mmCIF file of C-alpha atoms in Angstrom:
data_model
loop_
_atom_site.group_PDB
_atom_site.id
_atom_site.type_symbol
_atom_site.label_atom_id
_atom_site.label_comp_id
_atom_site.label_asym_id
_atom_site.label_seq_id
_atom_site.Cartn_x
_atom_site.Cartn_y
_atom_site.Cartn_z
ATOM 1 C CA MET W 92 3.181 -26.430 -17.309
ATOM 2 C CA LEU W 93 5.253 -23.608 -15.842
ATOM 3 C CA LYS W 94 7.867 -23.447 -18.604
ATOM 4 C CA ASP W 95 8.615 -20.773 -21.203
ATOM 5 C CA ILE W 96 7.092 -17.926 -19.199
ATOM 6 C CA ASP W 97 7.792 -14.429 -20.475
ATOM 7 C CA VAL W 98 6.485 -12.530 -17.425
ATOM 8 C CA ALA W 99 5.711 -14.097 -14.055
ATOM 9 C CA ILE W 100 3.823 -12.093 -11.452
ATOM 10 C CA ILE W 101 3.824 -12.936 -7.749
ATOM 11 C CA GLY W 102 0.534 -11.965 -6.144
ATOM 12 C CA ALA W 103 -2.975 -11.698 -7.616
ATOM 13 C CA GLY W 104 -4.154 -8.596 -5.801
ATOM 14 C CA PRO W 105 -5.024 -5.409 -7.692
ATOM 15 C CA ALA W 106 -1.375 -4.708 -8.612
ATOM 16 C CA GLY W 107 -0.705 -8.259 -9.798
ATOM 17 C CA ILE W 108 -3.859 -8.549 -11.893
ATOM 18 C CA ALA W 109 -3.189 -5.160 -13.489
ATOM 19 C CA ALA W 110 0.438 -6.151 -14.155
ATOM 20 C CA GLY W 111 -0.816 -9.205 -16.013
ATOM 21 C CA VAL W 112 -3.033 -7.008 -18.174
ATOM 22 C CA GLY W 113 -0.184 -4.595 -18.855
ATOM 23 C CA ALA W 114 2.250 -7.370 -19.767
ATOM 24 C CA ARG W 115 -0.106 -9.044 -22.226
ATOM 25 C CA GLU W 116 -1.143 -5.779 -23.851
ATOM 26 C CA ALA W 117 2.550 -4.885 -24.257
ATOM 27 C CA GLY W 118 3.158 -8.048 -26.279
ATOM 28 C CA ALA W 119 4.333 -10.725 -23.820
ATOM 29 C CA GLU W 120 3.158 -14.126 -25.066
ATOM 30 C CA ARG W 121 2.904 -16.070 -21.830
ATOM 31 C CA VAL W 122 2.027 -14.202 -18.652
ATOM 32 C CA VAL W 123 1.374 -16.177 -15.471
ATOM 33 C CA VAL W 124 0.171 -14.779 -12.129
ATOM 34 C CA PHE W 125 0.896 -16.860 -9.012
ATOM 35 C CA GLU W 126 -1.431 -16.539 -6.004
ATOM 36 C CA ARG W 127 -1.173 -18.376 -2.664
ATOM 37 C CA ASP W 128 -4.912 -18.043 -1.952
ATOM 38 C CA TRP W 129 -7.702 -20.024 -3.589
ATOM 39 C CA ASP W 130 -9.317 -16.864 -4.909
ATOM 40 C CA LEU W 131 -8.081 -13.845 -6.847
ATOM 41 C CA GLY W 132 -8.226 -10.229 -5.739
ATOM 42 C CA GLY W 133 -6.085 -10.048 -2.617
ATOM 43 C CA ILE W 134 -7.351 -7.771 0.137
ATOM 44 C CA LEU W 135 -10.167 -6.415 -2.044
ATOM 45 C CA GLN W 136 -12.094 -9.672 -1.621
ATOM 46 C CA GLN W 137 -13.020 -8.572 1.895
ATOM 47 C CA CYS W 138 -13.517 -4.863 1.140
ATOM 48 C CA ILE W 139 -17.269 -4.986 0.529
ATOM 49 C CA HIS W 140 -17.728 -1.258 1.129
ATOM 50 C CA PRO W 141 -18.025 1.180 -1.810
ATOM 51 C CA GLY W 142 -15.437 3.783 -2.750
ATOM 52 C CA PHE W 143 -13.226 2.005 -5.289
ATOM 53 C CA GLY W 144 -12.741 2.796 -8.969
ATOM 54 C CA LEU W 145 -13.671 6.480 -8.996
ATOM 55 C CA HIS W 146 -10.512 7.363 -10.939
ATOM 56 C CA THR W 147 -10.167 4.224 -13.046
ATOM 57 C CA PHE W 148 -13.786 3.463 -13.961
ATOM 58 C CA LYS W 149 -15.409 6.830 -13.132
ATOM 59 C CA GLU W 150 -17.936 5.146 -10.851
ATOM 60 C CA GLU W 151 -18.100 3.968 -7.256
ATOM 61 C CA LEU W 152 -17.571 0.217 -6.845
ATOM 62 C CA THR W 153 -17.099 -2.218 -3.983
ATOM 63 C CA GLY W 154 -13.787 -4.064 -3.701
ATOM 64 C CA PRO W 155 -15.083 -7.322 -5.266
ATOM 65 C CA GLU W 156 -16.719 -5.368 -8.101
ATOM 66 C CA TYR W 157 -13.451 -3.546 -8.791
ATOM 67 C CA VAL W 158 -11.541 -6.846 -8.898
ATOM 68 C CA HIS W 159 -14.147 -8.353 -11.219
ATOM 69 C CA ARG W 160 -13.717 -5.483 -13.706
ATOM 70 C CA TYR W 161 -9.947 -6.042 -13.854
ATOM 71 C CA LEU W 162 -10.275 -9.830 -13.978
ATOM 72 C CA GLU W 163 -12.524 -9.496 -17.023
ATOM 73 C CA ARG W 164 -9.773 -7.474 -18.734
ATOM 74 C CA ALA W 165 -7.149 -10.006 -17.661
ATOM 75 C CA HIS W 166 -9.089 -13.015 -18.955
ATOM 76 C CA ARG W 167 -9.796 -11.260 -22.258
ATOM 77 C CA ALA W 168 -6.104 -10.459 -22.576
ATOM 78 C CA GLY W 169 -5.118 -14.103 -22.009
ATOM 79 C CA VAL W 170 -3.456 -13.834 -18.605
ATOM 80 C CA GLN W 171 -3.004 -17.208 -16.887
ATOM 81 C CA PHE W 172 -3.656 -17.526 -13.133
ATOM 82 C CA VAL W 173 -2.223 -20.228 -10.883
ATOM 83 C CA THR W 174 -3.944 -20.267 -7.469
ATOM 84 C CA ASN W 175 -3.291 -22.137 -4.207
ATOM 85 C CA THR W 176 0.405 -21.852 -5.048
ATOM 86 C CA MET W 177 2.893 -20.424 -2.567
ATOM 87 C CA VAL W 178 6.105 -18.811 -3.760
ATOM 88 C CA PHE W 179 8.360 -19.755 -0.862
ATOM 89 C CA HIS W 180 11.826 -18.897 -2.165
ATOM 90 C CA MET W 181 13.315 -16.546 -4.731
ATOM 91 C CA GLU W 182 16.751 -16.790 -6.310
ATOM 92 C CA GLU W 183 19.001 -13.847 -7.088
ATOM 93 C CA ASP W 184 18.606 -14.467 -10.830
ATOM 94 C CA GLY W 185 14.874 -13.673 -10.582
ATOM 95 C CA SER W 186 13.675 -17.276 -10.717
ATOM 96 C CA PHE W 187 11.649 -18.682 -7.839
ATOM 97 C CA TRP W 188 10.295 -21.856 -6.241
ATOM 98 C CA THR W 189 6.604 -22.626 -5.792
ATOM 99 C CA MET W 190 4.689 -25.168 -3.746
ATOM 100 C CA ASN W 191 1.274 -26.529 -4.671
ATOM 101 C CA PRO W 192 -0.655 -29.449 -3.081
ATOM 102 C CA GLU W 193 -1.167 -31.145 -6.458
ATOM 103 C CA ARG W 194 2.001 -30.296 -8.396
ATOM 104 C CA GLY W 195 4.411 -30.260 -5.479
ATOM 105 C CA ILE W 196 7.527 -28.091 -5.640
ATOM 106 C CA GLU W 197 8.454 -26.451 -8.953
ATOM 107 C CA HIS W 198 11.195 -24.105 -10.124
ATOM 108 C CA VAL W 199 9.920 -21.210 -12.279
ATOM 109 C CA THR W 200 12.390 -19.415 -14.561
ATOM 110 C CA PRO W 201 10.652 -16.491 -16.298
ATOM 111 C CA LYS W 202 12.342 -13.907 -18.477
ATOM 112 C CA ALA W 203 11.030 -11.163 -16.151
ATOM 113 C CA THR W 204 9.324 -11.169 -12.765
ATOM 114 C CA VAL W 205 6.940 -8.643 -11.224
ATOM 115 C CA LEU W 206 6.721 -8.489 -7.430
ATOM 116 C CA ALA W 207 3.147 -7.678 -6.349
ATOM 117 C CA MET W 208 2.890 -9.181 -2.860
ATOM 118 C CA GLY W 209 1.188 -6.142 -1.339
ATOM 119 C CA CYS W 210 1.599 -5.222 2.319
ATOM 120 C CA ARG W 211 0.735 -6.493 5.782
ATOM 121 C CA GLU W 212 -0.549 -4.849 8.940
ATOM 122 C CA ARG W 213 1.685 -3.905 11.842
ATOM 123 C CA PRO W 214 0.749 -6.245 14.727
ATOM 124 C CA LEU W 215 0.501 -5.678 18.484
ATOM 125 C CA GLY W 216 3.941 -7.196 19.076
ATOM 126 C CA ALA W 217 5.524 -4.343 17.097
ATOM 127 C CA LEU W 218 4.040 -1.715 19.424
ATOM 128 C CA GLY W 219 5.511 -2.772 22.755
ATOM 129 C CA ILE W 220 2.311 -2.162 24.747
ATOM 130 C CA PRO W 221 2.580 -3.606 28.290
ATOM 131 C CA GLY W 222 0.090 -6.162 29.566
ATOM 132 C CA SER W 223 -0.992 -9.713 28.867
ATOM 133 C CA ARG W 224 -2.017 -11.089 25.491
ATOM 134 C CA PRO W 225 -5.685 -12.025 25.910
ATOM 135 C CA ALA W 226 -8.116 -12.958 23.152
ATOM 136 C CA GLY W 227 -9.889 -10.035 21.529
ATOM 137 C CA ILE W 228 -6.952 -8.128 20.030
ATOM 138 C CA TYR W 229 -6.974 -8.074 16.229
ATOM 139 C CA THR W 230 -5.544 -6.080 13.385
ATOM 140 C CA ALA W 231 -8.319 -4.209 11.596
ATOM 141 C CA GLY W 232 -7.837 -6.282 8.446
ATOM 142 C CA THR W 233 -8.207 -9.553 10.356
ATOM 143 C CA ALA W 234 -11.425 -8.309 11.931
ATOM 144 C CA GLN W 235 -12.628 -7.212 8.504
ATOM 145 C CA ARG W 236 -12.101 -10.700 7.122
ATOM 146 C CA PHE W 237 -13.876 -12.288 10.093
ATOM 147 C CA VAL W 238 -16.949 -10.094 9.664
ATOM 148 C CA ASN W 239 -17.180 -9.779 5.875
ATOM 149 C CA MET W 240 -16.012 -13.218 4.731
ATOM 150 C CA GLU W 241 -16.148 -15.669 7.637
ATOM 151 C CA GLY W 242 -19.311 -14.396 9.330
ATOM 152 C CA TYR W 243 -17.830 -13.977 12.818
ATOM 153 C CA MET W 244 -18.163 -10.958 15.109
ATOM 154 C CA PRO W 245 -14.867 -10.218 16.926
ATOM 155 C CA GLY W 246 -16.642 -8.563 19.865
ATOM 156 C CA LYS W 247 -19.365 -6.234 21.079
ATOM 157 C CA ARG W 248 -17.496 -3.383 22.759
ATOM 158 C CA VAL W 249 -14.630 -2.025 20.700
ATOM 159 C CA VAL W 250 -11.668 0.337 21.035
ATOM 160 C CA VAL W 251 -9.636 1.207 17.914
ATOM 161 C CA LEU W 252 -5.959 2.156 18.136
ATOM 162 C CA GLY W 253 -4.744 4.075 15.104
ATOM 163 C CA SER W 254 -6.675 5.823 12.347
ATOM 164 C CA GLY W 255 -5.621 3.956 9.224
ATOM 165 C CA ASP W 256 -8.305 3.590 6.571
ATOM 166 C CA ILE W 257 -9.097 -0.060 7.317
ATOM 167 C CA GLY W 258 -9.576 0.782 10.977
ATOM 168 C CA LEU W 259 -11.884 3.688 10.169
ATOM 169 C CA ILE W 260 -13.962 1.545 7.834
ATOM 170 C CA MET W 261 -14.196 -1.198 10.460
ATOM 171 C CA VAL W 262 -15.621 1.306 12.953
ATOM 172 C CA ARG W 263 -18.639 1.721 10.697
ATOM 173 C CA ARG W 264 -18.830 -1.994 9.964
ATOM 174 C CA MET W 265 -18.787 -2.981 13.636
ATOM 175 C CA ILE W 266 -21.503 -0.427 14.467
ATOM 176 C CA LEU W 267 -23.695 -1.693 11.624
ATOM 177 C CA GLU W 268 -23.304 -5.216 13.027
ATOM 178 C CA GLY W 269 -24.459 -4.105 16.471
ATOM 179 C CA ALA W 270 -21.214 -3.420 18.320
ATOM 180 C CA LYS W 271 -20.457 -0.301 20.340
ATOM 181 C CA VAL W 272 -17.257 1.560 19.456
ATOM 182 C CA GLU W 273 -15.924 3.431 22.491
ATOM 183 C CA GLY W 274 -13.504 5.562 20.497
ATOM 184 C CA VAL W 275 -10.594 5.827 18.065
ATOM 185 C CA PHE W 276 -7.212 6.799 19.520
ATOM 186 C CA GLU W 277 -4.431 8.118 17.273
ATOM 187 C CA LEU W 278 -0.836 8.620 18.434
ATOM 188 C CA MET W 279 -0.100 11.358 15.917
ATOM 189 C CA SER W 280 -1.470 14.898 15.855
ATOM 190 C CA TRP W 281 -3.291 14.235 12.588
ATOM 191 C CA PRO W 282 -5.396 11.394 11.147
ATOM 192 C CA GLY W 283 -3.736 8.513 9.343
ATOM 193 C CA GLY W 284 -6.597 7.853 6.921
ATOM 194 C CA LEU W 285 -8.552 9.705 4.279
ATOM 195 C CA ARG W 286 -10.787 12.587 5.358
ATOM 196 C CA ARG W 287 -13.776 11.043 3.614
ATOM 197 C CA ASN W 288 -13.459 7.943 5.808
ATOM 198 C CA ILE W 289 -13.308 10.082 8.953
ATOM 199 C CA ALA W 290 -16.486 11.873 7.876
ATOM 200 C CA GLN W 291 -18.388 8.770 6.755
ATOM 201 C CA CYS W 292 -17.238 6.295 9.401
ATOM 202 C CA LEU W 293 -16.672 8.399 12.541
ATOM 203 C CA ASP W 294 -18.526 11.708 12.273
ATOM 204 C CA ASP W 295 -21.701 10.201 10.801
ATOM 205 C CA TYR W 296 -21.925 7.729 13.691
ATOM 206 C CA GLY W 297 -20.852 10.028 16.511
ATOM 207 C CA VAL W 298 -17.706 8.034 17.364
ATOM 208 C CA PRO W 299 -15.191 9.965 19.513
ATOM 209 C CA PHE W 300 -11.810 10.555 17.828
ATOM 210 C CA TYR W 301 -8.803 11.380 20.010
ATOM 211 C CA LEU W 302 -5.574 12.683 18.468
ATOM 212 C CA ASP W 303 -2.311 12.571 20.473
ATOM 213 C CA HIS W 304 -3.534 9.518 22.410
ATOM 214 C CA THR W 305 -2.392 5.911 22.632
ATOM 215 C CA VAL W 306 -3.111 2.659 24.458
ATOM 216 C CA THR W 307 -0.604 2.209 27.274
ATOM 217 C CA LYS W 308 -1.795 -1.120 28.714
ATOM 218 C CA VAL W 309 -4.146 -3.997 27.988
ATOM 219 C CA HIS W 310 -6.067 -5.767 30.744
ATOM 220 C CA GLY W 311 -7.463 -9.283 30.876
ATOM 221 C CA LYS W 312 -6.267 -12.853 31.142
ATOM 222 C CA ASP W 313 -8.265 -15.095 28.822
ATOM 223 C CA ARG W 314 -10.315 -12.353 27.161
ATOM 224 C CA LEU W 315 -9.635 -8.633 26.849
ATOM 225 C CA GLU W 316 -11.458 -6.764 29.606
ATOM 226 C CA ALA W 317 -10.212 -3.190 29.278
ATOM 227 C CA VAL W 318 -7.464 -0.942 27.938
ATOM 228 C CA THR W 319 -5.712 2.028 29.489
ATOM 229 C CA VAL W 320 -5.333 5.051 27.216
ATOM 230 C CA ALA W 321 -3.366 8.230 27.788
ATOM 231 C CA GLN W 322 -2.562 11.490 26.077
ATOM 232 C CA VAL W 323 0.984 11.852 24.701
ATOM 233 C CA ASP W 324 3.347 14.808 24.586
ATOM 234 C CA GLN W 325 5.285 16.168 21.587
ATOM 235 C CA CYS W 326 7.806 13.324 21.952
ATOM 236 C CA LYS W 327 4.917 10.805 21.861
ATOM 237 C CA ARG W 328 5.455 9.786 25.491
ATOM 238 C CA PRO W 329 2.386 9.240 27.731
ATOM 239 C CA ILE W 330 1.631 12.244 29.943
ATOM 240 C CA PRO W 331 1.312 11.193 33.612
ATOM 241 C CA GLY W 332 -2.113 11.883 35.041
ATOM 242 C CA THR W 333 -3.981 11.626 31.715
ATOM 243 C CA GLU W 334 -4.546 7.862 31.914
ATOM 244 C CA ARG W 335 -8.036 6.413 31.921
ATOM 245 C CA THR W 336 -9.332 2.873 31.658
ATOM 246 C CA ILE W 337 -11.976 1.918 29.104
ATOM 247 C CA GLU W 338 -13.874 -1.344 29.445
ATOM 248 C CA CYS W 339 -13.962 -3.301 26.173
ATOM 249 C CA ASP W 340 -13.773 -6.838 24.841
ATOM 250 C CA THR W 341 -12.092 -5.987 21.521
ATOM 251 C CA LEU W 342 -9.088 -3.895 20.512
ATOM 252 C CA LEU W 343 -8.620 -3.271 16.787
ATOM 253 C CA LEU W 344 -5.209 -2.144 15.538
ATOM 254 C CA ALA W 345 -4.951 0.232 12.571
ATOM 255 C CA VAL W 346 -1.395 1.376 13.184
ATOM 256 C CA GLY W 347 0.179 1.196 9.766
ATOM 257 C CA LEU W 348 0.994 -1.091 6.862
ATOM 258 C CA ILE W 349 4.347 -2.628 5.978
ATOM 259 C CA PRO W 350 5.350 -3.628 2.414
ATOM 260 C CA GLU W 351 5.664 -7.435 2.165
ATOM 261 C CA ASN W 352 9.243 -7.934 0.993
ATOM 262 C CA GLU W 353 10.635 -11.223 2.300
ATOM 263 C CA LEU W 354 10.868 -12.550 -1.275
ATOM 264 C CA SER W 355 12.428 -9.292 -2.467
ATOM 265 C CA ARG W 356 15.215 -9.666 0.088
ATOM 266 C CA MET W 357 15.766 -13.303 -0.913
ATOM 267 C CA ALA W 358 16.274 -12.137 -4.492
ATOM 268 C CA GLY W 359 18.883 -9.626 -3.382
ATOM 269 C CA VAL W 360 16.714 -6.663 -4.386
ATOM 270 C CA GLU W 361 17.813 -3.393 -2.788
ATOM 271 C CA ILE W 362 15.260 -2.231 -0.192
ATOM 272 C CA HIS W 363 14.823 1.496 0.283
ATOM 273 C CA PRO W 364 15.073 2.388 3.996
ATOM 274 C CA MET W 365 12.476 5.134 3.720
ATOM 275 C CA THR W 366 9.638 3.166 2.094
ATOM 276 C CA GLY W 367 10.451 -0.361 3.262
ATOM 277 C CA GLY W 368 9.924 -1.486 -0.341
ATOM 278 C CA PRO W 369 12.219 -2.116 -3.323
ATOM 279 C CA ARG W 370 14.176 0.798 -4.692
ATOM 280 C CA VAL W 371 12.718 1.307 -8.190
ATOM 281 C CA ASN W 372 13.251 3.509 -11.217
ATOM 282 C CA GLN W 373 10.637 5.116 -13.449
ATOM 283 C CA PHE W 374 10.039 1.739 -15.131
ATOM 284 C CA LEU W 375 9.339 0.203 -11.695
ATOM 285 C CA GLN W 376 12.485 -1.830 -12.265
ATOM 286 C CA THR W 377 14.369 -2.860 -9.120
ATOM 287 C CA SER W 378 18.122 -3.143 -8.600
ATOM 288 C CA LYS W 379 17.814 -6.511 -10.380
ATOM 289 C CA PRO W 380 17.174 -5.621 -14.052
ATOM 290 C CA ASN W 381 14.797 -8.555 -14.668
ATOM 291 C CA VAL W 382 12.761 -7.972 -11.485
ATOM 292 C CA PHE W 383 10.048 -5.316 -11.342
ATOM 293 C CA ALA W 384 7.749 -4.295 -8.492
ATOM 294 C CA ALA W 385 4.388 -2.540 -8.227
ATOM 295 C CA GLY W 386 1.700 -1.577 -5.770
ATOM 296 C CA ASN W 387 1.889 -1.674 -2.003
ATOM 297 C CA VAL W 388 4.983 -3.875 -2.078
ATOM 298 C CA VAL W 389 6.869 -0.735 -3.207
ATOM 299 C CA VAL W 390 5.138 1.945 -1.138
ATOM 300 C CA VAL W 391 1.744 1.942 0.591
ATOM 301 C CA TYR W 392 -0.791 3.822 -1.551
ATOM 302 C CA ASP W 393 -4.014 5.440 -0.384
ATOM 303 C CA LEU W 394 -6.145 4.487 -3.415
ATOM 304 C CA VAL W 395 -6.356 1.179 -5.243
ATOM 305 C CA ASP W 396 -6.638 3.106 -8.525
ATOM 306 C CA TRP W 397 -2.977 4.148 -8.201
ATOM 307 C CA VAL W 398 -2.001 0.573 -7.294
ATOM 308 C CA SER W 399 -3.615 -0.746 -10.474
ATOM 309 C CA ALA W 400 -2.135 2.001 -12.646
ATOM 310 C CA GLU W 401 1.351 1.233 -11.352
ATOM 311 C CA GLY W 402 0.675 -2.485 -11.832
ATOM 312 C CA VAL W 403 -0.131 -1.907 -15.497
ATOM 313 C CA ARG W 404 3.097 0.086 -15.941
ATOM 314 C CA ALA W 405 5.195 -2.579 -14.223
ATOM 315 C CA GLY W 406 3.662 -5.283 -16.402
ATOM 316 C CA GLU W 407 4.254 -3.267 -19.583
ATOM 317 C CA ASN W 408 7.883 -2.626 -18.728
ATOM 318 C CA ALA W 409 8.482 -6.232 -17.644
ATOM 319 C CA ALA W 410 7.139 -7.333 -21.029
ATOM 320 C CA ARG W 411 9.379 -4.838 -22.818
ATOM 321 C CA TYR W 412 12.355 -6.224 -20.885
ATOM 322 C CA ALA W 413 11.405 -9.829 -21.686
ATOM 323 C CA LEU W 414 11.141 -8.918 -25.375
ATOM 324 C CA GLY W 415 14.430 -6.999 -25.367
ATOM 325 C CA ARG W 416 12.783 -3.623 -25.919
ATOM 326 C CA LEU W 417 13.508 -1.843 -22.619
ATOM 327 C CA GLY W 418 16.436 0.466 -23.154
ATOM 328 C CA ALA W 419 18.546 2.022 -20.439
ATOM 329 C CA PRO W 420 18.366 5.818 -20.027
ATOM 330 C CA GLU W 421 21.303 7.945 -21.133
ATOM 331 C CA ARG W 422 21.186 9.739 -17.772
ATOM 332 C CA ALA W 423 19.752 8.670 -14.421
ATOM 333 C CA PHE W 424 18.755 11.021 -11.606
ATOM 334 C CA GLN W 425 18.352 10.174 -7.935
ATOM 335 C CA VAL W 426 15.062 11.516 -6.568
ATOM 336 C CA VAL W 427 15.316 12.419 -2.879
ATOM 337 C CA PRO W 428 12.830 13.880 -0.363
ATOM 338 C CA GLY W 429 13.268 17.477 0.718
ATOM 339 C CA LYS W 430 11.414 19.687 3.168
ATOM 340 C CA GLY W 431 7.968 18.412 4.081
ATOM 341 C CA VAL W 432 8.268 15.087 2.202
ATOM 342 C CA ARG W 433 8.341 11.832 4.184
ATOM 343 C CA LEU W 434 8.717 9.302 1.362
ATOM 344 C CA LEU W 435 8.470 9.043 -2.391
ATOM 345 C CA SER W 436 8.615 6.598 -5.295
ATOM 346 C CA PRO W 437 10.289 6.009 -7.710
ATOM 347 C CA GLN W 438 13.696 6.922 -6.341
ATOM 348 C CA VAL W 439 15.477 6.937 -9.732
ATOM 349 C CA VAL W 440 14.266 8.484 -13.000
ATOM 350 C CA GLY W 441 15.707 8.737 -16.486
ATOM 351 C CA ASP W 442 15.430 11.370 -19.167
ATOM 352 C CA GLN W 443 13.695 9.405 -21.961
ATOM 353 C CA GLU W 444 10.124 10.213 -20.920
ATOM 354 C CA ASP W 445 8.168 12.150 -18.299
ATOM 355 C CA SER W 446 8.109 10.414 -14.901
ATOM 356 C CA THR W 447 5.399 10.568 -12.235
ATOM 357 C CA VAL W 448 6.681 10.614 -8.659
ATOM 358 C CA PHE W 449 4.243 9.670 -5.886
ATOM 359 C CA LEU W 450 4.892 11.085 -2.428
ATOM 360 C CA ARG W 451 3.532 11.503 1.082
ATOM 361 C CA VAL W 452 4.075 14.628 3.154
ATOM 362 C CA SER W 453 5.550 14.448 6.644
ATOM 363 C CA GLU W 454 2.877 16.640 8.267
ATOM 364 C CA PRO W 455 -0.371 18.324 7.204
ATOM 365 C CA VAL W 456 -0.431 21.576 5.252
ATOM 366 C CA GLU W 457 -4.025 22.836 5.504
ATOM 367 C CA ARG W 458 -3.693 25.656 2.977
ATOM 368 C CA ARG W 459 -2.633 26.164 -0.618
ATOM 369 C CA CYS W 460 0.799 24.679 -1.248
ATOM 370 C CA ARG W 461 3.053 23.430 -4.037
ATOM 371 C CA ILE W 462 5.196 20.426 -4.718
ATOM 372 C CA VAL W 463 8.448 21.839 -6.084
ATOM 373 C CA THR W 464 11.695 20.344 -7.331
ATOM 374 C CA LYS W 465 15.297 21.470 -7.145
ATOM 375 C CA PRO W 466 16.470 21.921 -9.840
ATOM 376 C CA HIS W 467 13.131 22.921 -11.332
ATOM 377 C CA VAL W 468 11.942 20.039 -13.534
ATOM 378 C CA GLY W 469 8.323 19.843 -12.357
ATOM 379 C CA ALA W 470 5.754 21.270 -9.940
ATOM 380 C CA THR W 471 2.207 20.609 -8.732
ATOM 381 C CA ASN W 472 -0.231 23.027 -7.091
ATOM 382 C CA LEU W 473 -2.292 21.620 -4.210
ATOM 383 C CA ARG W 474 -5.222 22.940 -2.164
ATOM 384 C CA TYR W 475 -3.777 21.089 0.829
ATOM 385 C CA ALA W 476 -1.429 18.194 1.608
ATOM 386 C CA ARG W 477 -2.045 15.514 4.253
ATOM 387 C CA PRO W 478 0.079 12.539 5.358
ATOM 388 C CA GLY W 479 -2.805 10.104 4.812
ATOM 389 C CA GLU W 480 -3.160 11.022 1.135
ATOM 390 C CA MET W 481 -0.778 10.365 -1.735
ATOM 391 C CA ASN W 482 0.268 13.267 -3.955
ATOM 392 C CA GLU W 483 2.170 13.299 -7.232
ATOM 393 C CA VAL W 484 4.411 15.445 -9.347
ATOM 394 C CA VAL W 485 5.507 14.929 -12.954
ATOM 395 C CA LEU W 486 9.222 15.348 -13.716
ATOM 396 C CA ARG W 487 9.547 16.559 -17.291
ATOM 397 C CA ALA W 488 12.016 14.631 -19.442
ATOM 398 C CA LYS W 489 12.839 17.699 -21.560
ATOM 399 C CA ALA W 490 13.811 19.673 -18.446
ATOM 400 C CA LEU W 491 15.919 16.773 -17.163
ATOM 401 C CA ARG W 492 17.815 16.528 -20.460
ATOM 402 C CA GLU W 493 18.648 20.249 -20.297
ATOM 403 C CA LEU W 494 20.286 19.997 -16.850
ATOM 404 C CA PRO W 495 24.098 20.326 -16.618
ATOM 405 C CA LEU W 496 25.921 16.997 -16.746
ATOM 406 C CA ASP W 497 27.158 17.330 -13.166
ATOM 407 C CA VAL W 498 23.570 17.419 -11.817
ATOM 408 C CA THR W 499 22.496 13.902 -10.797
ATOM 409 C CA THR W 500 19.972 14.533 -8.010
ATOM 410 C CA VAL W 501 16.446 15.979 -7.953
ATOM 411 C CA GLU W 502 15.073 17.073 -4.586
ATOM 412 C CA VAL W 503 11.298 17.122 -4.101
ATOM 413 C CA SER W 504 9.825 19.422 -1.440
ATOM 414 C CA VAL W 505 6.494 20.886 -0.355
ATOM 415 C CA GLU W 506 6.149 24.623 0.304
ATOM 416 C CA GLU W 507 3.233 26.827 1.295
ATOM 417 C CA VAL W 508 1.944 29.361 -1.199
ATOM 418 C CA ARG W 509 2.139 32.787 0.392
#
C-alpha cells in the first residue's frame, strides 16, 4: 500500500495539506500525507474562532472552515491521506518508519519527503517557576482543546502567563464560557501576539494586561489555589517588593511555540540555532536534498495563510525533485539577520528566481521603517514592525546575479525612516 510514493508528507495540518496540493499540481503521481491523529487539520480543528483565510480566500473563516477549503482542493487533486499513523523514526536517507494499529510497522521509502510536523507549546517545566505542581496548570492550546473539542472547562478563575495568540484567544473563550480572567502577565516589554487579538480579546472584555511581569511562584497542593506575580527589571529579574498574590484555580501558559523537530534530527537534518527549525533554502529544501520542510516546523508564523503558502511551495519543489526537475543554483547566498532582526527564513537563497524571506524583528518599531539588505538586493517599506507579526522582503534574483563573485552573504536589517 505504501510503495512507489513520489512525495511523502509528515503531518496533515495546514502546511502538510497544502504541500500535498502543491506536489500533485506540480506533477507528482503519488502523494501521501501521514497523520498521527484520526482527523485532518492539525491545530486548526480546535480553532473555532474566526480570523483565518483573509489573505488566501479573501474572507474570514474559522479554523475548521479553512481546513475544509484546503481539503477540498487536496481531494480534487488526488492527494492520499493516511490517518492514525505515527511516524516514529526517520532514517538519514529520507525514508521513515510508521506504526498503525491495523497495518503494524511499515518502512516508507519515498523519492522526496516534506516535513510538516508543526510546533508545540513551551510547557511549565521549561520556565523554572518555583512551587508545587498542582492540577489546574495548562498550556493555552491544551485548554483550547478541552473547551472547544472535549467539552470540559479547565477552571473558573484564570490567570494567563504570556501573551501569545492562543493565550489571548483563550481569554475571550474562557470569559464567554463563564470564567473570570484575573489578568494577562507578559515578561517582555511588548505583546507577543497580534494587535487585533489584544483589541478583540482583552480590550473588548476589560481584561487587565501587564507588561514586564511574570509569575514567580505557584501555590496549591492538589489544585492550584493562587499564583504570585511580580514586575521584572530590564534583565527580566523579579523586582523585590513588587510581588502580589492572585487567587485562581487555573493558570494558562502562552509563553511561546517550539518547532517540532525530533524527526528532523533523526534524519540528520541541520537545525538552525536561531529558529529551532531546519535550515532551508529558497526551495524549502533542507541540508538533505530529498527532504523539504514547511510551516511552523521551520519557523513559527503568525498567520496560517503564510503556513499554507509555504506548504504549497515545499510540495511543488519536492515534486520537482522527485521528478528530476529541481536544478541547483549557480550561486548560493547565506541570508543572515542584521540590526533589529531576531530570526528569518530561508537562510540560503539562489539566483535563479526571486526569493521571499520571512522575518521577525527583535523589538517593536512603532513608526515608519524599512527592511533593507546589504548588499542592496531588496527592500520593503513598513508602517511599523512588531515582534509578534511576521514581515517579508523579496530578494531580487537579477540583483543577486549582478553581485561580485566574492559576495556570498546577504544581511537583512530593519531601520527607521527619518
